[in-house]
CSV table of C-alpha atoms and ligand atoms in Angstrom, one decimal:
chain,number,residue,atom,x,y,z
A,19,MET,CA,43.7,-68.6,-5.8
A,20,ASP,CA,43.4,-68.6,-9.6
A,21,ALA,CA,40.7,-65.9,-8.7
A,22,LEU,CA,42.4,-63.2,-8.7
A,23,PRO,CA,43.6,-63.9,-12.6
A,24,THR,CA,40.4,-65.0,-13.4
A,25,PHE,CA,38.3,-61.2,-12.3
A,26,LEU,CA,41.2,-59.3,-14.3
A,27,SER,CA,40.6,-61.2,-17.2
A,28,HIS,CA,36.9,-60.6,-16.5
A,29,LEU,CA,37.4,-57.1,-16.5
A,30,LEU,CA,39.5,-57.7,-19.3
A,31,ARG,CA,36.9,-58.7,-21.4
A,32,HIS,CA,34.6,-56.2,-20.3
A,33,LEU,CA,36.3,-52.7,-21.3
A,34,PRO,CA,34.6,-50.6,-23.6
A,35,SER,CA,36.1,-50.9,-26.9
A,36,GLN,CA,37.6,-47.5,-28.7
A,37,ALA,CA,34.3,-46.9,-30.7
A,38,GLU,CA,32.4,-47.3,-27.7
A,39,ILE,CA,34.7,-45.1,-25.8
A,40,VAL,CA,34.4,-42.5,-28.6
A,41,GLU,CA,30.7,-42.6,-29.1
A,42,TRP,CA,30.5,-41.5,-24.9
A,43,PHE,CA,33.2,-38.5,-25.9
A,44,ARG,CA,30.7,-37.3,-28.3
A,45,HIS,CA,27.7,-36.9,-25.2
A,46,ILE,CA,30.3,-34.5,-23.5
A,47,PRO,CA,30.0,-31.7,-25.6
A,48,PRO,CA,26.3,-31.5,-24.6
A,49,LEU,CA,26.2,-32.7,-21.1
A,50,LEU,CA,28.8,-30.2,-20.5
A,51,ALA,CA,27.4,-26.8,-21.8
A,52,VAL,CA,24.3,-28.0,-20.4
A,53,SER,CA,25.8,-27.7,-17.2
A,54,GLY,CA,27.8,-25.1,-18.2
A,55,GLY,CA,24.3,-23.5,-18.9
A,56,ILE,CA,22.6,-24.0,-16.1
A,57,LEU,CA,25.5,-23.1,-13.8
A,58,PHE,CA,25.5,-20.1,-15.5
A,59,TRP,CA,21.6,-19.0,-15.3
A,60,LEU,CA,22.4,-20.0,-11.0
A,61,ALA,CA,25.4,-17.6,-10.8
A,62,LEU,CA,23.2,-14.9,-12.3
A,63,ALA,CA,20.2,-15.7,-10.7
A,64,ARG,CA,22.3,-15.3,-7.1
A,65,ALA,CA,24.1,-12.1,-8.3
A,66,PHE,CA,20.9,-10.1,-9.4
A,67,ARG,CA,18.6,-11.1,-6.5
A,68,TRP,CA,21.0,-10.8,-3.7
A,69,ARG,CA,21.8,-7.3,-4.9
A,70,ARG,CA,19.1,-4.7,-3.6
A,71,TYR,CA,19.9,-6.6,-0.1
A,72,ASN,CA,23.5,-6.4,-0.3
A,73,ALA,CA,23.5,-2.6,-1.3
A,74,MET,CA,20.9,-1.6,1.3
A,75,HIS,CA,23.3,-3.8,3.5
A,76,ARG,CA,26.3,-2.5,2.3
A,77,LYS,CA,24.4,1.5,3.2
A,78,TYR,CA,23.4,1.0,6.2
A,79,GLY,CA,24.7,-2.2,8.1
A,80,PRO,CA,28.4,0.1,8.5
A,81,LYS,CA,25.4,2.6,10.2
A,82,TRP,CA,23.8,0.2,12.8
A,83,SER,CA,26.5,-1.8,13.4
A,84,ASN,CA,24.2,-4.6,14.8
A,85,GLY,CA,22.1,-2.3,17.4
A,86,LYS,CA,25.7,-0.5,18.1
A,87,GLY,CA,24.3,2.8,16.1
A,88,ILE,CA,21.7,4.7,15.6
A,89,ILE,CA,19.2,4.2,12.5
A,90,THR,CA,16.1,6.8,12.2
A,91,PRO,CA,12.7,6.4,11.4
A,92,GLU,CA,13.1,7.3,7.4
A,93,GLU,CA,16.1,5.3,6.8
A,94,ALA,CA,14.5,2.3,8.1
A,95,GLN,CA,11.8,2.9,5.6
A,96,ASP,CA,14.6,2.8,2.8
A,97,ILE,CA,15.6,-0.4,4.2
A,98,MET,CA,12.3,-1.6,4.4
A,99,SER,CA,11.4,-0.9,0.4
A,100,VAL,CA,14.0,-3.3,-0.1
A,101,SER,CA,11.7,-6.3,1.2
A,102,THR,CA,8.1,-4.5,0.9
A,103,ARG,CA,8.5,-3.4,-2.9
A,104,TYR,CA,11.0,-5.6,-4.7
A,105,ASP,CA,11.8,-8.7,-2.7
A,106,MET,CA,8.2,-10.0,-1.5
A,107,PRO,CA,6.1,-7.4,-1.5
A,108,MET,CA,3.3,-10.2,-2.6
A,109,LEU,CA,4.3,-12.2,0.6
A,110,LEU,CA,4.8,-8.8,2.9
A,111,ASN,CA,1.3,-7.5,1.8
A,112,TYR,CA,-0.7,-10.7,2.7
A,113,ALA,CA,1.5,-10.6,6.1
A,114,LEU,CA,0.4,-7.1,7.2
A,115,ALA,CA,-3.5,-8.4,6.2
A,116,PHE,CA,-3.1,-11.5,8.4
A,117,ALA,CA,-1.4,-9.2,11.2
A,118,LEU,CA,-4.6,-7.1,11.5
A,119,PHE,CA,-6.4,-10.5,10.7
A,120,LYS,CA,-4.1,-11.4,13.8
A,121,THR,CA,-5.9,-9.3,16.2
A,122,TYR,CA,-9.2,-10.3,15.8
A,123,GLY,CA,-8.3,-13.6,17.8
A,124,ILE,CA,-8.3,-10.5,21.0
A,125,PRO,CA,-12.5,-10.6,21.7
A,126,SER,CA,-11.8,-6.7,23.3
A,127,ILE,CA,-10.8,-6.0,19.5
A,128,SER,CA,-13.8,-7.9,17.6
A,129,LYS,CA,-16.1,-6.6,19.6
A,130,LEU,CA,-15.6,-2.9,18.9
A,131,LEU,CA,-15.1,-4.1,14.8
A,132,ALA,CA,-18.7,-6.1,15.4
A,133,SER,CA,-20.3,-3.5,16.7
A,134,THR,CA,-19.5,-0.7,14.3
A,135,LYS,CA,-20.8,-3.1,11.7
A,136,GLU,CA,-18.4,-2.1,9.3
A,137,LEU,CA,-17.5,-5.9,8.8
A,138,LYS,CA,-21.2,-6.9,8.3
A,139,SER,CA,-22.4,-6.1,5.2
A,140,LYS,CA,-20.5,-7.5,2.1
A,141,GLU,CA,-20.1,-3.8,0.5
A,142,THR,CA,-18.7,-2.5,3.7
A,143,VAL,CA,-16.0,-5.0,4.9
A,144,SER,CA,-14.7,-5.5,0.8
A,145,LYS,CA,-14.6,-0.9,1.6
A,146,ARG,CA,-12.8,-1.8,4.3
A,147,TYR,CA,-10.3,-4.0,3.4
A,148,ALA,CA,-9.5,-1.8,-0.1
A,149,ASP,CA,-9.0,2.1,2.5
A,150,THR,CA,-7.0,-0.8,5.3
A,151,GLU,CA,-4.9,-1.3,2.6
A,152,LEU,CA,-4.4,2.0,1.3
A,153,LEU,CA,-4.0,3.9,4.0
A,154,ILE,CA,-1.1,1.8,6.0
A,155,ALA,CA,0.7,1.6,1.8
A,156,THR,CA,0.5,5.2,1.9
A,157,TRP,CA,2.3,5.7,5.8
A,158,VAL,CA,4.5,2.7,4.6
A,159,GLY,CA,5.9,3.7,0.5
A,160,CYS,CA,5.9,8.0,0.6
A,161,PRO,CA,8.1,9.5,2.8
A,162,ILE,CA,7.3,9.9,6.5
A,163,SER,CA,9.4,12.8,6.6
A,164,GLY,CA,7.1,14.8,3.7
A,165,PHE,CA,10.1,15.3,1.7
A,166,LEU,CA,12.0,13.5,-1.0
A,167,ASP,CA,15.6,14.4,0.7
A,168,ALA,CA,14.5,12.9,4.2
A,169,SER,CA,17.2,15.7,5.7
A,170,MET,CA,14.8,18.5,4.8
A,171,SER,CA,13.2,16.8,8.3
A,172,VAL,CA,15.8,17.9,10.3
A,173,THR,CA,16.6,21.9,8.6
A,174,ASN,CA,13.2,22.9,7.4
A,175,ASN,CA,11.6,24.3,10.8
A,176,GLY,CA,12.1,27.6,11.3
A,177,PRO,CA,9.4,30.1,11.3
A,178,ASN,CA,7.9,29.7,8.1
A,179,PRO,CA,8.8,25.9,7.0
A,180,LYS,CA,8.5,24.9,3.6
A,181,PRO,CA,5.1,23.2,2.5
A,182,ALA,CA,5.9,19.4,2.2
A,183,ASP,CA,6.8,18.0,-1.0
A,184,ASP,CA,4.9,14.9,-0.1
A,185,PRO,CA,2.7,14.6,2.7
A,186,ARG,CA,0.7,11.7,1.7
A,187,ALA,CA,1.5,9.7,4.5
A,188,MET,CA,1.0,11.7,7.1
A,189,LEU,CA,-2.5,12.4,5.5
A,190,ALA,CA,-3.5,9.1,5.3
A,191,LEU,CA,-2.6,9.0,9.6
A,192,ALA,CA,-4.2,11.8,10.7
A,193,ARG,CA,-6.7,10.5,8.9
A,194,THR,CA,-6.0,6.9,10.2
A,195,ASN,CA,-6.1,9.1,13.6
A,196,TRP,CA,-9.0,10.2,13.5
A,197,LEU,CA,-11.3,7.9,12.5
A,198,HIS,CA,-9.7,5.5,15.0
A,199,SER,CA,-10.9,8.9,17.9
A,200,LYS,CA,-14.4,7.7,17.4
A,201,TYR,CA,-13.9,4.6,19.1
A,202,ARG,CA,-12.8,3.7,22.4
A,203,ILE,CA,-9.5,1.1,21.7
A,204,SER,CA,-7.2,0.5,24.7
A,205,ASN,CA,-3.9,1.9,24.6
A,206,GLU,CA,-2.4,-2.3,24.6
A,207,ASP,CA,-4.8,-3.7,22.4
A,208,TYR,CA,-3.1,-0.4,19.8
A,209,LEU,CA,-0.1,-1.8,21.1
A,210,TYR,CA,-0.5,-5.6,20.0
A,211,THR,CA,-1.8,-4.5,16.7
A,212,LEU,CA,1.4,-2.2,16.6
A,213,SER,CA,3.5,-5.0,17.6
A,214,LEU,CA,2.2,-7.5,14.7
A,215,PHE,CA,3.1,-5.1,12.0
A,216,ILE,CA,6.6,-5.2,13.7
A,217,LEU,CA,7.0,-8.7,14.1
A,218,GLU,CA,4.2,-10.8,11.0
A,219,PRO,CA,6.3,-10.0,8.1
A,220,GLY,CA,9.3,-11.3,9.6
A,221,ASN,CA,7.7,-14.3,10.8
A,222,TRP,CA,5.9,-15.1,7.2
A,223,ALA,CA,9.3,-14.7,5.2
A,224,LYS,CA,10.7,-16.4,7.8
A,225,ARG,CA,7.5,-19.1,7.4
A,226,PHE,CA,7.2,-18.9,3.1
A,227,GLY,CA,10.2,-16.3,2.1
A,228,TRP,CA,12.3,-16.8,-0.4
A,229,ARG,CA,14.9,-15.9,2.5
A,230,LYS,CA,14.4,-14.2,5.6
A,231,LEU,CA,14.6,-11.3,6.9
A,232,SER,CA,17.9,-9.7,8.5
A,233,PRO,CA,18.9,-8.4,11.9
A,234,LEU,CA,19.1,-4.9,9.9
A,235,GLU,CA,15.6,-5.5,9.0
A,236,GLU,CA,14.1,-7.2,11.7
A,237,HIS,CA,15.4,-3.6,13.4
A,238,ALA,CA,14.5,-1.4,10.6
A,239,TYR,CA,10.6,-3.4,11.2
A,240,TYR,CA,10.5,-1.8,14.5
A,241,VAL,CA,12.2,1.7,14.2
A,242,PHE,CA,9.7,2.5,11.8
A,243,TRP,CA,6.4,1.0,13.5
A,244,VAL,CA,7.8,2.6,16.3
A,245,GLU,CA,7.6,6.2,15.0
A,246,ILE,CA,3.9,5.7,13.3
A,247,GLY,CA,3.2,4.6,16.9
A,248,ASN,CA,3.8,7.0,18.5
A,249,ARG,CA,2.4,9.5,16.0
A,250,MET,CA,-0.3,7.5,16.4
A,251,GLY,CA,-0.4,8.7,20.7
A,252,ILE,CA,1.0,4.7,21.8
A,253,ARG,CA,2.5,4.6,24.9
A,254,ASP,CA,4.4,2.4,26.5
A,255,ILE,CA,6.4,1.3,23.6
A,256,PRO,CA,8.9,-1.4,24.9
A,257,ASP,CA,12.3,-0.2,24.4
A,258,THR,CA,14.2,-2.6,22.3
A,259,LEU,CA,12.4,-5.0,19.7
A,260,GLU,CA,13.3,-8.0,21.9
A,261,GLU,CA,11.0,-6.7,24.5
A,262,LEU,CA,8.0,-6.2,22.7
A,263,ILE,CA,8.5,-9.3,21.2
A,264,ASN,CA,8.1,-10.5,24.9
A,265,TRP,CA,5.8,-8.0,25.5
A,266,SER,CA,3.6,-9.3,22.9
A,267,LYS,CA,3.4,-13.1,23.3
A,268,ASP,CA,2.8,-12.3,26.8
A,269,TYR,CA,-0.2,-10.7,26.0
A,270,GLU,CA,-1.5,-13.0,23.2
A,271,GLU,CA,-1.1,-15.9,26.2
A,272,SER,CA,-3.5,-13.8,28.0
A,273,TYR,CA,-5.8,-12.2,26.2
A,274,MET,CA,-6.4,-14.2,22.3
A,275,VAL,CA,-9.2,-16.7,23.6
A,276,PRO,CA,-12.3,-17.7,21.9
A,277,ALA,CA,-15.3,-15.7,21.4
A,278,ASP,CA,-18.0,-15.7,19.0
A,279,THR,CA,-17.1,-12.9,17.8
A,280,ASN,CA,-13.9,-13.7,17.4
A,281,LYS,CA,-15.6,-15.8,14.4
A,282,GLU,CA,-18.7,-13.5,13.3
A,283,VAL,CA,-15.5,-10.8,12.5
A,284,ALA,CA,-12.7,-13.4,11.2
A,285,GLY,CA,-15.5,-15.4,8.9
A,286,SER,CA,-16.5,-12.2,7.2
A,287,THR,CA,-13.1,-11.0,6.4
A,288,VAL,CA,-11.8,-14.8,5.4
A,289,GLU,CA,-15.2,-15.0,2.8
A,290,GLU,CA,-13.8,-11.2,1.4
A,291,LEU,CA,-10.4,-12.0,1.2
A,292,ILE,CA,-11.7,-15.0,-1.4
A,293,SER,CA,-14.3,-13.8,-2.1
A,294,PHE,CA,-12.4,-13.8,-5.9
A,295,VAL,CA,-12.7,-16.9,-5.9
A,296,PRO,CA,-15.3,-19.7,-7.9
A,297,GLU,CA,-17.6,-21.6,-6.0
A,298,THR,CA,-17.0,-24.4,-8.4
A,299,PHE,CA,-15.7,-28.0,-8.0
A,300,GLY,CA,-15.4,-26.4,-3.8
A,301,VAL,CA,-12.5,-24.8,-5.1
A,302,LYS,CA,-13.9,-22.0,-2.5
A,303,ALA,CA,-14.4,-24.0,0.5
A,304,LEU,CA,-10.5,-25.8,-0.2
A,305,SER,CA,-9.2,-22.2,-0.2
A,306,ARG,CA,-11.0,-21.1,3.4
A,307,ARG,CA,-10.0,-24.5,5.0
A,308,ILE,CA,-6.7,-23.2,2.7
A,309,VAL,CA,-7.1,-19.9,5.2
A,310,VAL,CA,-7.5,-21.8,7.9
A,311,CYS,CA,-3.8,-23.4,7.8
A,312,LEU,CA,-2.6,-20.7,7.5
A,313,MET,CA,-3.7,-19.5,11.5
A,314,GLU,CA,-0.8,-20.1,13.8
A,315,ASP,CA,-2.7,-22.7,16.4
A,316,PRO,CA,-3.6,-20.4,19.6
A,317,VAL,CA,-5.2,-17.7,16.5
A,318,ARG,CA,-7.3,-20.7,15.0
A,319,GLU,CA,-8.4,-22.3,18.1
A,320,SER,CA,-9.5,-18.1,19.4
A,321,MET,CA,-11.8,-17.9,16.5
A,322,LEU,CA,-13.0,-21.3,16.7
A,323,TYR,CA,-11.6,-23.0,13.9
A,324,PRO,CA,-11.1,-26.4,13.4
A,325,GLU,CA,-7.6,-28.4,13.2
A,326,GLN,CA,-7.1,-29.2,9.2
A,327,PRO,CA,-6.0,-32.3,8.1
A,328,TRP,CA,-2.5,-33.1,8.5
A,329,LEU,CA,-1.9,-34.1,4.1
A,330,LEU,CA,-3.8,-30.6,3.7
A,331,ARG,CA,-1.1,-28.7,6.1
A,332,LYS,CA,1.9,-30.4,4.8
A,333,SER,CA,1.0,-30.1,1.0
A,334,LEU,CA,0.3,-26.4,2.0
A,335,ASP,CA,3.8,-25.7,3.3
A,336,ALA,CA,5.2,-28.3,0.6
A,337,GLY,CA,4.0,-26.3,-1.8
A,338,MET,CA,5.1,-22.8,0.1
A,339,GLY,CA,8.3,-24.2,-0.2
A,340,LEU,CA,8.8,-25.6,-2.9
A,341,ALA,CA,7.9,-21.6,-4.6
A,342,ALA,CA,10.2,-20.3,-2.8
A,343,PHE,CA,13.3,-22.0,-3.3
A,344,VAL,CA,12.2,-22.1,-6.7
A,345,GLN,CA,12.2,-18.2,-6.5
A,346,ARG,CA,15.1,-18.1,-3.9
A,347,TRP,CA,17.9,-19.6,-7.1
A,348,PHE,CA,16.1,-19.9,-10.1
A,349,LEU,CA,14.6,-16.4,-10.4
A,350,LEU,CA,15.5,-13.2,-11.3
A,351,PRO,CA,14.8,-10.6,-9.0
A,352,ARG,CA,11.9,-7.7,-10.1
A,353,SER,CA,12.8,-5.0,-11.9
A,354,ARG,CA,10.3,-2.4,-10.8
A,355,GLU,CA,8.5,-2.5,-8.1
A,356,LYS,CA,5.2,-3.6,-6.6
A,357,PHE,CA,3.2,-2.3,-4.1
A,358,PRO,CA,-0.7,-0.8,-3.6
A,359,ILE,CA,-0.2,2.5,-4.4
A,360,VAL,CA,2.1,4.6,-6.7
A,361,THR,CA,4.7,5.5,-4.2
A,362,LYS,CA,6.2,8.3,-6.8
A,363,LEU,CA,4.8,11.1,-6.5
A,364,PRO,CA,2.1,11.8,-9.0
A,365,LYS,CA,2.2,14.1,-11.4
A,366,VAL,CA,-0.4,17.0,-11.2
A,367,ASP,CA,-2.2,18.7,-13.8
A,368,ASP,CA,-2.7,22.4,-13.4
A,369,LYS,CA,-6.3,22.6,-14.6
A,370,VAL,CA,-7.2,19.3,-12.0
A,371,GLY,CA,-5.2,21.2,-9.1
A,372,CYS,CA,-7.0,18.0,-6.5
A,373,PRO,CA,-5.4,14.7,-7.5
A,374,ARG,CA,-7.1,12.1,-7.1
A,375,LEU,CA,-5.7,8.3,-6.5
A,376,HIS,CA,-6.2,4.8,-7.4
A,377,PRO,CA,-4.1,1.7,-6.7
A,378,THR,CA,-2.1,0.0,-8.7
A,379,LYS,CA,-4.5,-3.6,-8.0
A,380,TYR,CA,-7.8,-3.8,-7.7
A,381,THR,CA,-10.0,-5.4,-5.0
A,382,TYR,CA,-12.6,-8.1,-6.7
A,383,ARG,CA,-15.2,-5.2,-5.8
A,384,PRO,CA,-13.0,-3.1,-7.5
A,385,TRP,CA,-13.2,0.1,-5.3
A,386,TYR,CA,-11.9,3.6,-6.5
A,387,ARG,CA,-11.3,1.2,-10.0
A,388,PRO,CA,-11.1,4.3,-13.2
A,389,GLU,CA,-14.8,3.8,-15.4
A,390,PRO,CA,-13.3,2.5,-19.1
A,391,MET,CA,-13.2,5.7,-21.6
A,392,SER,CA,-13.4,4.0,-25.2
A,393,ALA,CA,-15.0,1.0,-26.2
A,394,PHE,CA,-11.9,-1.5,-26.2
A,395,GLY,CA,-12.1,0.1,-22.6
A,396,VAL,CA,-15.1,-1.1,-22.2
A,397,LEU,CA,-15.3,-4.7,-23.8
A,398,ARG,CA,-11.7,-5.1,-21.4
A,399,GLU,CA,-13.9,-4.6,-18.4
A,400,LYS,CA,-16.6,-6.8,-19.7
A,401,LEU,CA,-14.0,-9.4,-20.4
A,402,LEU,CA,-12.3,-9.2,-17.5
A,403,LEU,CA,-16.1,-9.7,-15.3
A,404,LYS,CA,-16.9,-12.9,-17.1
A,405,LEU,CA,-13.3,-13.9,-16.1
A,406,GLY,CA,-14.0,-13.3,-12.8
A,407,VAL,CA,-11.5,-11.3,-12.1
A,408,TYR,CA,-14.0,-8.4,-10.8
A,409,SER,CA,-17.8,-8.8,-9.0
A,410,GLU,CA,-18.6,-5.4,-11.5
A,411,MET,CA,-18.2,-3.1,-13.8
A,412,PRO,CA,-16.5,0.4,-12.3
A,413,GLY,CA,-18.5,3.3,-11.5
A,414,PRO,CA,-19.3,6.6,-9.6
A,415,HIS,CA,-21.1,3.9,-6.6
A,416,LEU,CA,-17.5,2.5,-6.5
A,417,LYS,CA,-15.7,5.7,-6.4
A,418,SER,CA,-14.3,5.3,-10.4
A,419,SER,CA,-12.8,9.2,-9.6
A,420,GLY,CA,-10.7,7.8,-7.0
A,421,TYR,CA,-9.4,8.6,-3.4
A,422,ARG,CA,-8.5,11.3,-1.4
A,423,LEU,CA,-6.5,9.8,2.0
A,424,GLU,CA,-8.6,13.2,4.3
A,425,GLU,CA,-12.0,10.9,2.8
A,426,MET,CA,-10.8,7.1,3.2
A,427,GLY,CA,-12.4,5.1,5.8
A,428,PRO,CA,-16.8,4.6,6.4
A,429,LEU,CA,-18.4,6.4,3.6
A,430,ARG,CA,-20.8,7.9,6.5
A,431,PHE,CA,-18.0,9.8,7.3
A,432,GLU,CA,-16.6,10.5,3.5
A,433,ASN,CA,-17.3,14.6,3.9
A,434,ASP,CA,-16.0,15.0,7.6
A,435,GLY,CA,-13.6,16.3,9.1
A,436,HIS,CA,-11.3,17.4,6.1
A,437,GLU,CA,-10.1,20.3,7.8
A,438,GLU,CA,-8.5,18.9,10.8
A,439,ILE,CA,-7.2,16.2,9.1
A,440,MET,CA,-5.5,19.0,7.2
A,441,ARG,CA,-4.7,20.5,10.4
A,442,ARG,CA,-3.7,17.1,11.9
A,443,ALA,CA,-1.1,16.0,9.3
A,444,ALA,CA,0.4,19.2,9.3
A,445,GLU,CA,1.3,19.4,12.9
A,446,LEU,CA,2.5,15.8,12.8
A,447,GLN,CA,5.4,16.3,9.4
A,448,GLY,CA,5.8,19.7,11.3
A,449,CYS,CA,5.8,22.2,8.1
A,450,PRO,CA,1.9,22.6,5.8
A,451,ILE,CA,0.2,21.4,3.6
A,452,ALA,CA,0.0,22.9,0.1
A,453,GLY,CA,-1.1,22.7,-3.9
A,454,PRO,CA,-2.8,19.8,-4.7
A,455,TRP,CA,-3.0,18.3,-1.4
A,456,SER,CA,-4.5,20.8,0.2
A,457,MET,CA,-8.0,21.8,1.3
A,458,GLU,CA,-7.4,25.1,-1.3
A,459,GLY,CA,-6.0,22.1,-3.7
A,460,ARG,CA,-9.8,20.2,-3.2
A,461,LYS,CA,-11.7,24.0,-3.6
A,462,GLN,CA,-9.6,24.6,-7.1
A,463,GLN,CA,-11.2,21.6,-8.1
A,464,GLU,CA,-15.0,21.9,-7.2
A,465,LEU,CA,-15.1,24.5,-9.6
A,466,ILE,CA,-13.9,23.2,-12.7
B,16,LIG,C1,12.2,-11.9,26.7
B,16,LIG,O1,12.1,-13.5,27.2
B,16,LIG,C2,12.8,-14.5,27.1
B,16,LIG,C3,12.3,-15.7,27.5
B,16,LIG,O2,11.2,-15.4,28.6
B,16,LIG,C4,14.3,-13.9,28.5
B,16,LIG,O3,15.0,-15.1,28.1
B,16,LIG,C5,14.3,-12.5,27.9
B,16,LIG,O4,15.6,-12.0,29.0
B,16,LIG,C6,13.6,-11.2,27.8
B,16,LIG,N1,14.4,-10.3,27.2
B,16,LIG,C7,13.2,-9.6,28.0
B,16,LIG,C8,14.3,-7.5,27.1
B,16,LIG,O5,12.9,-9.4,28.5
């Protein structure tokens, strides 16, 4: 029965002394300061990280009203810019690259690509990759109305419409349509590709991003790409996002089947994707495996790739998950946009009537990278070459003077179709192409 008093006396004997208590309290201020600092940082990161997202939802959320209202393609483009330029530009850029890649799992598509030979030699693969990315980034990043103020596209339709401020998006689309017209591509293959452009960004954000796309954003991707699809002449586009998801799934289940051409075309694209990776220590072999891990099973099987080890797949998921977690909770957002092209309208020097454009980043084979103008520049390029950032020095053979949208695509078509591209681009945007972007602009340049 005397257990309780014994316990109490034991407790009393072990109570901390006054000196010990004082000692503890001396640790509290630094502890408080550290945890307060962390909390402050978390709150700051949170407030800034969601600022653009919240502002965009305040602007368009009520208008869309969860599907009861209408979002125009121009508004959709504005909505997309938050995710594609600021919130997860690299991830969503890869999502588009993979969307294209996924289509190589459809034998009718891979057969056509294999027959064009564009994906055969290193030279043409790298240019095809660079040009495809630039053309697509131009549709997404430049105003599809042609005007910085999108409302102009509604009012600018009298007998003498004003020329577009920025016709780059429709020039890029007209050039793409022109290039596509050289091949026989089925409407369903176009539609499947379009569906991936709509759906893959959302899937990638869900799988690897620090945040998902909101329903408004998913709808905006649908609206924007449907407009692009219409302007490409794609028919029978499903009327709602849900129907499109079902259609795409059905098509994939029926037509994504193993084929040698899938493997061939996919293989050369994977090599291009990892071309910058050095061979040393098996890093290249590992990165090849990692690319295969990123493929969903039906895609991987259709391209005849073996399943990768469980441990590698899980480590990759864990690594990507950790990166997303850190980004979501601890990092401040980007302050400046990141995008493959300069979305702001370039300043055109009067003397140089015909602007040639440069990407904001370069592929391993640095297509369109300007030649260095100074001794320091030459040194920098040589260093980048040594470091393995680029495969060779910029030069005319890689179009170091930059690109014109009406020239893009396989080199053998470089000088063809320009007049037609101008005409079709003007039709697509409903107003003329003038100034530096037009054929007159080109001729002016050629006189200099
Ligand atoms: C899409 O497919 C799901 C499940 O297969 C079905 O429940 C749904 O009704 C379909 N939606 C449309 C719009 O066809």
